[in-house]
GROMACS .gro file of C-alpha atoms in nm:
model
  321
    1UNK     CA    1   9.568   7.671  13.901
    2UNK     CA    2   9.862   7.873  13.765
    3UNK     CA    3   9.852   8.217  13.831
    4UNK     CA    4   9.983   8.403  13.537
    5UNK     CA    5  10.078   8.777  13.452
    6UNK     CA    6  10.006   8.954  13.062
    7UNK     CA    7  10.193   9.272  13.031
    8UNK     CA    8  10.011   9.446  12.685
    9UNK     CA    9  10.325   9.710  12.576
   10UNK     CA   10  10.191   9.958  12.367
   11UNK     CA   11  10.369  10.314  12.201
   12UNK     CA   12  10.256  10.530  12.486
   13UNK     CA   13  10.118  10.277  12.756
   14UNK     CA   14  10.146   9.978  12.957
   15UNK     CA   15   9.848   9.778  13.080
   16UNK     CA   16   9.882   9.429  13.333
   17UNK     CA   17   9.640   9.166  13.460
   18UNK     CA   18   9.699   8.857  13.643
   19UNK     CA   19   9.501   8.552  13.656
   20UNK     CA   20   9.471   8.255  13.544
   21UNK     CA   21   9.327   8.020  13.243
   22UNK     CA   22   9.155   7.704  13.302
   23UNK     CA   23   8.853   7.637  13.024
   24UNK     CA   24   8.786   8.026  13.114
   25UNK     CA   25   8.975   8.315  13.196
   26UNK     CA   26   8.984   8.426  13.592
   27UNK     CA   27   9.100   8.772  13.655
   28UNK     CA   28   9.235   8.870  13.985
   29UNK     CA   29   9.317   9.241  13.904
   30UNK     CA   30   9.453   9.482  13.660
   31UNK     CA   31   9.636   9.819  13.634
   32UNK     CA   32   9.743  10.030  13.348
   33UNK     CA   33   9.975  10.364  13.304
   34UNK     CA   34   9.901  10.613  13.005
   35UNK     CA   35  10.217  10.822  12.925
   36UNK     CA   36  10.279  11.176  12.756
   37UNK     CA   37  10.551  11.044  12.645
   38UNK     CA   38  10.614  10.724  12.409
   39UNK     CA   39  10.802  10.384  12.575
   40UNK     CA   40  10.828  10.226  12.230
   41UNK     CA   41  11.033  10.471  11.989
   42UNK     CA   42  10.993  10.402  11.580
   43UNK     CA   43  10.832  10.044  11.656
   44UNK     CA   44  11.179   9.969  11.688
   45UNK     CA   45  11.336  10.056  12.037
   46UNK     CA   46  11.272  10.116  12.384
   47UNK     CA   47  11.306  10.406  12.600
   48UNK     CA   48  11.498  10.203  12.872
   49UNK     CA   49  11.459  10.428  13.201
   50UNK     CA   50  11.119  10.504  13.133
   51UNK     CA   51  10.989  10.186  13.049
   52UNK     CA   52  11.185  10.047  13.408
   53UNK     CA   53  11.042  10.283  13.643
   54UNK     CA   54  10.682  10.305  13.532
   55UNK     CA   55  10.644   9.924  13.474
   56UNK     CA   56  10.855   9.894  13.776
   57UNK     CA   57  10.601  10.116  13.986
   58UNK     CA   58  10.282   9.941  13.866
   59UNK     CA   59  10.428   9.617  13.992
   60UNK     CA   60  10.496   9.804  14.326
   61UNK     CA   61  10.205   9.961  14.337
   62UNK     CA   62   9.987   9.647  14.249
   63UNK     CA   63  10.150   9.392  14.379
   64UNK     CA   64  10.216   9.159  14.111
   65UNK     CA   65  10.395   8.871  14.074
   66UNK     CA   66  10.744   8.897  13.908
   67UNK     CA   67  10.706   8.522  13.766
   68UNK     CA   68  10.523   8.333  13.472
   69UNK     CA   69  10.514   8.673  13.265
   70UNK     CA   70  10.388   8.689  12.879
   71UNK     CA   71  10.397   9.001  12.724
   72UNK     CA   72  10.172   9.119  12.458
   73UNK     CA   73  10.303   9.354  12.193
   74UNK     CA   74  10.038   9.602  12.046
   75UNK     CA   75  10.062   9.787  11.773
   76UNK     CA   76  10.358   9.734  11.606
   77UNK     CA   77  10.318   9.829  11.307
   78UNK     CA   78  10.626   9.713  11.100
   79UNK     CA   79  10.615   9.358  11.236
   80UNK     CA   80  10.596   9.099  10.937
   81UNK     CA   81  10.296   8.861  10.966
   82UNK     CA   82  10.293   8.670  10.642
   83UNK     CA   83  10.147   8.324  10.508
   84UNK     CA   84  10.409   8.134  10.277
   85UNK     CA   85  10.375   7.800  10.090
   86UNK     CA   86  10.710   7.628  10.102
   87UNK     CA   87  10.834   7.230  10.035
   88UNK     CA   88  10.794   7.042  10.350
   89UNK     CA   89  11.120   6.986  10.517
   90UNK     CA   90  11.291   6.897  10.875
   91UNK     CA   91  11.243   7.195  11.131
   92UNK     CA   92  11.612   7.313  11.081
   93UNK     CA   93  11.592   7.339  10.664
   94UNK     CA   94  11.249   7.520  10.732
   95UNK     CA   95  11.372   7.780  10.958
   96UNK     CA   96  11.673   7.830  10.653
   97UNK     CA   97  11.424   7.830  10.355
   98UNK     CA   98  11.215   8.038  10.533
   99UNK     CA   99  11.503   8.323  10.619
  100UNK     CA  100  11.574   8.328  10.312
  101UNK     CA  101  11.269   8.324  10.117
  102UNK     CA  102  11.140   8.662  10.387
  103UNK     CA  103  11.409   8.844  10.276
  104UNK     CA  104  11.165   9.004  10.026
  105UNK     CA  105  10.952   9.112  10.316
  106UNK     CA  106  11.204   9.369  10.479
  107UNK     CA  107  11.229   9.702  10.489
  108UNK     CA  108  11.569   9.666  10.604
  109UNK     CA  109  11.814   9.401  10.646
  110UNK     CA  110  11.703   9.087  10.774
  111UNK     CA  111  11.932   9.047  11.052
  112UNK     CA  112  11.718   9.295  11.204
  113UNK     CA  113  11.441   9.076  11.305
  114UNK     CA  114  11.399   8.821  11.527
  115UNK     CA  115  11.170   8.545  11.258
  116UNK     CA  116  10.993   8.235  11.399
  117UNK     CA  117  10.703   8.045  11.216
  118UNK     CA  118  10.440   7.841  11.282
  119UNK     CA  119  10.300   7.536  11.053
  120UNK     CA  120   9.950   7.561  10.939
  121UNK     CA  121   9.889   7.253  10.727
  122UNK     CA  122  10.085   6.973  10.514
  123UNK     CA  123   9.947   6.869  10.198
  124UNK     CA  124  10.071   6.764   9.855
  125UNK     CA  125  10.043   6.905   9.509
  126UNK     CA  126  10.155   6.689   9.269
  127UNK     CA  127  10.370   6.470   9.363
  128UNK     CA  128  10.573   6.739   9.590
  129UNK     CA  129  10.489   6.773   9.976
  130UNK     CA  130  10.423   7.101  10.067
  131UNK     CA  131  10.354   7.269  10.399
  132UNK     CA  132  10.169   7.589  10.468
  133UNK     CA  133  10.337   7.816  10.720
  134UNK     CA  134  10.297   8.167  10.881
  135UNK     CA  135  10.617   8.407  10.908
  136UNK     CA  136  10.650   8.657  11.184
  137UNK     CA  137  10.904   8.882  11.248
  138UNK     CA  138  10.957   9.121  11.533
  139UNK     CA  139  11.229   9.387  11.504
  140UNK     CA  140  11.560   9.241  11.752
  141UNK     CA  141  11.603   9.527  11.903
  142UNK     CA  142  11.294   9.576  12.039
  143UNK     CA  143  11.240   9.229  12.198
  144UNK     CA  144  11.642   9.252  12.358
  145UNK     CA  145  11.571   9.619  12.520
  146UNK     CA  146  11.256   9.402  12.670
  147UNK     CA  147  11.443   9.090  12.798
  148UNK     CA  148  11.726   9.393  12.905
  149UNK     CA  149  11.522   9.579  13.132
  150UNK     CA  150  11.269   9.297  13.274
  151UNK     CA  151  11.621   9.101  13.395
  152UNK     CA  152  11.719   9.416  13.617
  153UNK     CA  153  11.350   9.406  13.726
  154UNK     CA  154  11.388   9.056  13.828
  155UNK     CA  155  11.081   8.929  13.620
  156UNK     CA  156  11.075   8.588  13.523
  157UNK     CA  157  10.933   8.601  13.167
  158UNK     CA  158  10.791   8.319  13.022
  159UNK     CA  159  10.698   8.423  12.642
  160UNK     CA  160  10.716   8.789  12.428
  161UNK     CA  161  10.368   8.740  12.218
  162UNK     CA  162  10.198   8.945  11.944
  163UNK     CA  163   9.853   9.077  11.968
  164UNK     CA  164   9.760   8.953  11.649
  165UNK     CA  165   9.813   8.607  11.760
  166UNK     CA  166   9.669   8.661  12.112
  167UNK     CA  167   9.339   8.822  12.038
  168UNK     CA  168   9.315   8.547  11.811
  169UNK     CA  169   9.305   8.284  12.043
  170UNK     CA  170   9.100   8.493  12.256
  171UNK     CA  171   8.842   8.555  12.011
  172UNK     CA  172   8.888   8.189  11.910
  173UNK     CA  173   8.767   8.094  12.224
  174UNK     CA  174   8.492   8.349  12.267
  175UNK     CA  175   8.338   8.149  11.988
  176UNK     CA  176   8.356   7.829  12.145
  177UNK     CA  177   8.206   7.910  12.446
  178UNK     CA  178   7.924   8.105  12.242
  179UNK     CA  179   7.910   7.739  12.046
  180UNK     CA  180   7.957   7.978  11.710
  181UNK     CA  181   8.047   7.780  11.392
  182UNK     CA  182   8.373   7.627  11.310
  183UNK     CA  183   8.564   7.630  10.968
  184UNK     CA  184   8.457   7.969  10.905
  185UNK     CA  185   8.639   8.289  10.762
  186UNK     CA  186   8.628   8.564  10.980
  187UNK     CA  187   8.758   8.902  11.088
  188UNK     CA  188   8.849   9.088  11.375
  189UNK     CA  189   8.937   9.430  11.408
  190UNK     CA  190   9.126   9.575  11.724
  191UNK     CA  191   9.052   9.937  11.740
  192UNK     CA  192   9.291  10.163  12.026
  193UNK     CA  193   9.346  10.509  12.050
  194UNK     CA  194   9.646  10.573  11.852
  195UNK     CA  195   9.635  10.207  11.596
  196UNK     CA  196   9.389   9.956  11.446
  197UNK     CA  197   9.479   9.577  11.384
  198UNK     CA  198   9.285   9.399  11.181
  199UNK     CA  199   9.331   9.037  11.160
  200UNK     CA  200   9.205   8.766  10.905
  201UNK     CA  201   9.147   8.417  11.097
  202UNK     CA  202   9.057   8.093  10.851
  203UNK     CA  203   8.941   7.796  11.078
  204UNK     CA  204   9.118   7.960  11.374
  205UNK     CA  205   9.454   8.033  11.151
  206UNK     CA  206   9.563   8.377  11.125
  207UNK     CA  207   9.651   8.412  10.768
  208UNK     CA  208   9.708   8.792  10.729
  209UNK     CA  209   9.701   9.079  10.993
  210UNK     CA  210   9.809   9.417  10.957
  211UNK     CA  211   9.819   9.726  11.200
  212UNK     CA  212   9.773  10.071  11.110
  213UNK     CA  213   9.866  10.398  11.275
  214UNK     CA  214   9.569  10.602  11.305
  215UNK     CA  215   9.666  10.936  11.431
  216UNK     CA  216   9.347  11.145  11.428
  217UNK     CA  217   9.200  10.886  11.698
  218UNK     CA  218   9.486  10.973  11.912
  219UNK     CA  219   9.405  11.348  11.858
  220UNK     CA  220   9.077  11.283  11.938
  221UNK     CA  221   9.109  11.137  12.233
  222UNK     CA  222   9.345  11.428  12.346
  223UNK     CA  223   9.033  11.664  12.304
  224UNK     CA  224   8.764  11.649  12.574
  225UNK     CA  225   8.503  11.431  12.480
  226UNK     CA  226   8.188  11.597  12.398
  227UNK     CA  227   8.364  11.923  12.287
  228UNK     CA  228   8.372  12.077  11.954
  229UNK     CA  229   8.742  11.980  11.850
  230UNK     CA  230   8.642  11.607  11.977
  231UNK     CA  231   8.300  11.600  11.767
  232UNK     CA  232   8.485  11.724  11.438
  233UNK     CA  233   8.749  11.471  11.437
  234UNK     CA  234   8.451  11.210  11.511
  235UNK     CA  235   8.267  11.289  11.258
  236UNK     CA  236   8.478  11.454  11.014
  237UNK     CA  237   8.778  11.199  10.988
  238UNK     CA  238   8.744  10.878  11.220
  239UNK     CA  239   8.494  10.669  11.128
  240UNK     CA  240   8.504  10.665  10.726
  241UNK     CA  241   8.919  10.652  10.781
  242UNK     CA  242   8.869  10.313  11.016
  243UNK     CA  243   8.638  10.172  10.744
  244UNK     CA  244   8.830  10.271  10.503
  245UNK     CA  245   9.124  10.079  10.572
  246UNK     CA  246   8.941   9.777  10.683
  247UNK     CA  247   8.761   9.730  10.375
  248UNK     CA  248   9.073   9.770  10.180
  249UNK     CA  249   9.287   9.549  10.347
  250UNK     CA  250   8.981   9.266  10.313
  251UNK     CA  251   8.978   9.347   9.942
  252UNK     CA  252   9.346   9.293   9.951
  253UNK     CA  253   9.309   8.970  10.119
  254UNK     CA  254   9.045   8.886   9.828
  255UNK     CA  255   9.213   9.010   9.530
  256UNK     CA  256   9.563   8.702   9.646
  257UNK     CA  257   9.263   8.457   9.821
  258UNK     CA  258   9.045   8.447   9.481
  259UNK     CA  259   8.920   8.085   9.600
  260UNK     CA  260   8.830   8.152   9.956
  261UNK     CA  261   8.573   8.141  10.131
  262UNK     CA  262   8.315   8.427  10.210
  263UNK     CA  263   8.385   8.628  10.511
  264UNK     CA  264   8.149   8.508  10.777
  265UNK     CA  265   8.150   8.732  11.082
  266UNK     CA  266   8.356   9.084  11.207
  267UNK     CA  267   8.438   9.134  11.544
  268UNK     CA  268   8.522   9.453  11.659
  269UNK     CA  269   8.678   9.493  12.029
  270UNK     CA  270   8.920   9.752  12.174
  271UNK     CA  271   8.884  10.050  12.409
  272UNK     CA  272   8.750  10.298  12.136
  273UNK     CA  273   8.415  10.050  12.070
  274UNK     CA  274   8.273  10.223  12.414
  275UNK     CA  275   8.300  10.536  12.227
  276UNK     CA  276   8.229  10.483  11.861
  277UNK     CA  277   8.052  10.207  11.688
  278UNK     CA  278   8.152  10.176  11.339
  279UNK     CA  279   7.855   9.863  11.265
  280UNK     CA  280   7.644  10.075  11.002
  281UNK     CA  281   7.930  10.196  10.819
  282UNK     CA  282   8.158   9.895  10.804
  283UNK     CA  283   7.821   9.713  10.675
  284UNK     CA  284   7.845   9.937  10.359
  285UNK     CA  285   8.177   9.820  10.295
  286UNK     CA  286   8.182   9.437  10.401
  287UNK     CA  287   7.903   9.181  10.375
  288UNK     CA  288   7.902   8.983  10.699
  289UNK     CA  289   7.784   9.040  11.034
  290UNK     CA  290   7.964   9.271  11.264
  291UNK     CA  291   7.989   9.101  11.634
  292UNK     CA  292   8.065   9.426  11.903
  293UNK     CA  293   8.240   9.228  12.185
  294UNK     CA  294   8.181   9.446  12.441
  295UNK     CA  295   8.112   9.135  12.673
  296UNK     CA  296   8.333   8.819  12.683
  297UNK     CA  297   8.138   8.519  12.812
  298UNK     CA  298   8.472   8.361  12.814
  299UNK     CA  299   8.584   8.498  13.126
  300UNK     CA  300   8.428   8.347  13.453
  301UNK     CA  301   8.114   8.407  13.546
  302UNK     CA  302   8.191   8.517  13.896
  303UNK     CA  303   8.429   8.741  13.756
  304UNK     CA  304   8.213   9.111  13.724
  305UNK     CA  305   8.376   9.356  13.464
  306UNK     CA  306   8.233   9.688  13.317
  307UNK     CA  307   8.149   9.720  12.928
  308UNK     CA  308   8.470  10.015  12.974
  309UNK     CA  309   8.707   9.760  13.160
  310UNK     CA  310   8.641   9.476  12.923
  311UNK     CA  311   8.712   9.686  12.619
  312UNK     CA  312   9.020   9.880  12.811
  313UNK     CA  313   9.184   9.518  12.868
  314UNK     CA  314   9.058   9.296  12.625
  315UNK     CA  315   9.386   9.279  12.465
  316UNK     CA  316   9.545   9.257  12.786
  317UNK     CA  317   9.351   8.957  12.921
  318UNK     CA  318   9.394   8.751  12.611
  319UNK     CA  319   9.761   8.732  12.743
  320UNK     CA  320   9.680   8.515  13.010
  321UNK     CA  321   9.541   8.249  12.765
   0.00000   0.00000   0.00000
């Protein structure tokens, strides 16, 4: 059984877990560091010394591994996730169609981001073969200040993955061990501190994800919880503002999707779902049933976590998948 490690790199934190994945996830142990100050600068760079000596001292500290490393990226909010329909071609004329055709997707110049794809699906309309494919695009210089600093940490790093994709698979497999229904439509919605991602998953195919700052959480959070700064941006401005962008981006999805299918289930997971549970509202907003994973019968049963230490490191552990 390979051990592996999943470093989750968010703004202002870095979270790590090491274990393995065989049919279910084993966990041997995890760590994180919250920062005053941010590691990730604009979504586009790193701050290099800080982001070498405090993921340098929680591999000290902890003991981990320095080999068979995937790192999750969280939060990013101008990475390009995008579903495009182009002719089928070889691999090589793919890749070129495709950089070309994203160009419309940019805020800046292309040769900015690093692109990759994956194919969804062949099929033919017409008499022309087609291929369905989903774009993503990281900004370069954010994954070469990674591979930068991990070399002078010595770490061996196997793959730089999105969370997007990750809690995908993660809730992808949640549902199979929970013998859920396949082919469906569904939703999940990562809610942290300082961003929400919300992804949209067709027959275990992301086909559009977004994340969006959300910068009264992370003033909440700064507050003491229970006090009276805390309660007023709880009630005042979270909740309806987390809704309010879910729904949206669904009707978004609906308004370019006009033949889909009907949303079948939401899952919500993150570290703020031990804190606030946005169920009642979100119904008001979204016909389908909202799934709270605040429990992940995915990971071994021998394996005891908390309801605070699965939502802390959900992200974190779907790394190691």
């Amino acid at each position: 059984m390979s051990t592996k490690v999943a470093i989750e790199l968010g703004k202002n934190y870095i979270k790590v877990a090491e274990g393995s994945f065989v049919g279910s996830i084993n966990i041997n142990k995890f760590a994180e560091e919250q920062l005053k100050d941010n590691i990730i600068i604009n979504d586009m760079n790193l701050e290099p010394n800080l982001f070498y000596e405090t993921l340098g001292n929680i591999f000290l500290k902890n003991n981990f591994p320095k080999n068979n490393i995937t790192f999750v990226l969280s939060g990013i909010s101008n990475m390009i996730i995008r579903e495009l329909v182009v002719p089928y071609l070889n691999e090589d004329k793919t890749f070129n169609l495709i950089t070309f055709e994203a160009r419309q997707y940019f805020p800046t110049s292309i040769e900015n981001y690093v692109i990759d794809y994956k194919q969804l699906k062949v099929f033919n309309e017409g008499k022309t073969k087609k291929q369905k494919i989903l774009l993503v695009a990281l900004p370069k210089s954010l994954v070469e200040d990674i591979v930068t600093v991990t070399k002078k940490l010595g770490f061996k790093v196997k793959k730089i993955d999105i969370e997007p994709n990750t809690i995908s698979k993660l809730v992808g497999l949640e549902r199979r061990v929970r013998k859920e229904k396949d082919k469906e439509l569904i939703m999940i919605v990562n809610i942290v501190r300082s961003y929400i991602t919300v992804v949209i998953v067709n027959e275990d195919e992301i086909v559009l994800s977004k994340t969006f700052p959300n910068y009264d959480l992370e003033r909440m959070f700064s507050e003491e919880e229970g006090s009276e700064a805390f309660i007023e941006y709880f009630y005042t401005y979270t909740i309806n503002e987390i809704v309010e962008n879910i729904s949206k981006f669904y009707e978004f999805y609906k308004s370019r999707e006009q033949d889909s299918k009907n949303l079948s289930k939401v899952y919500l997971m993150g570290e703020v779902c031990q804190h606030i549970d946005i169920s009642d509202v979100l119904r008001t907003k979204i016909n389908a049933e909202i799934v709270l994973l605040t429990e992940l019968q995915s990971i071994d049963k021998k394996i005891i976590m908390t309801k605070s230490e699965v939502c802390n490191y959900s992200t974190t552990i779907s790394g190691l998948i």
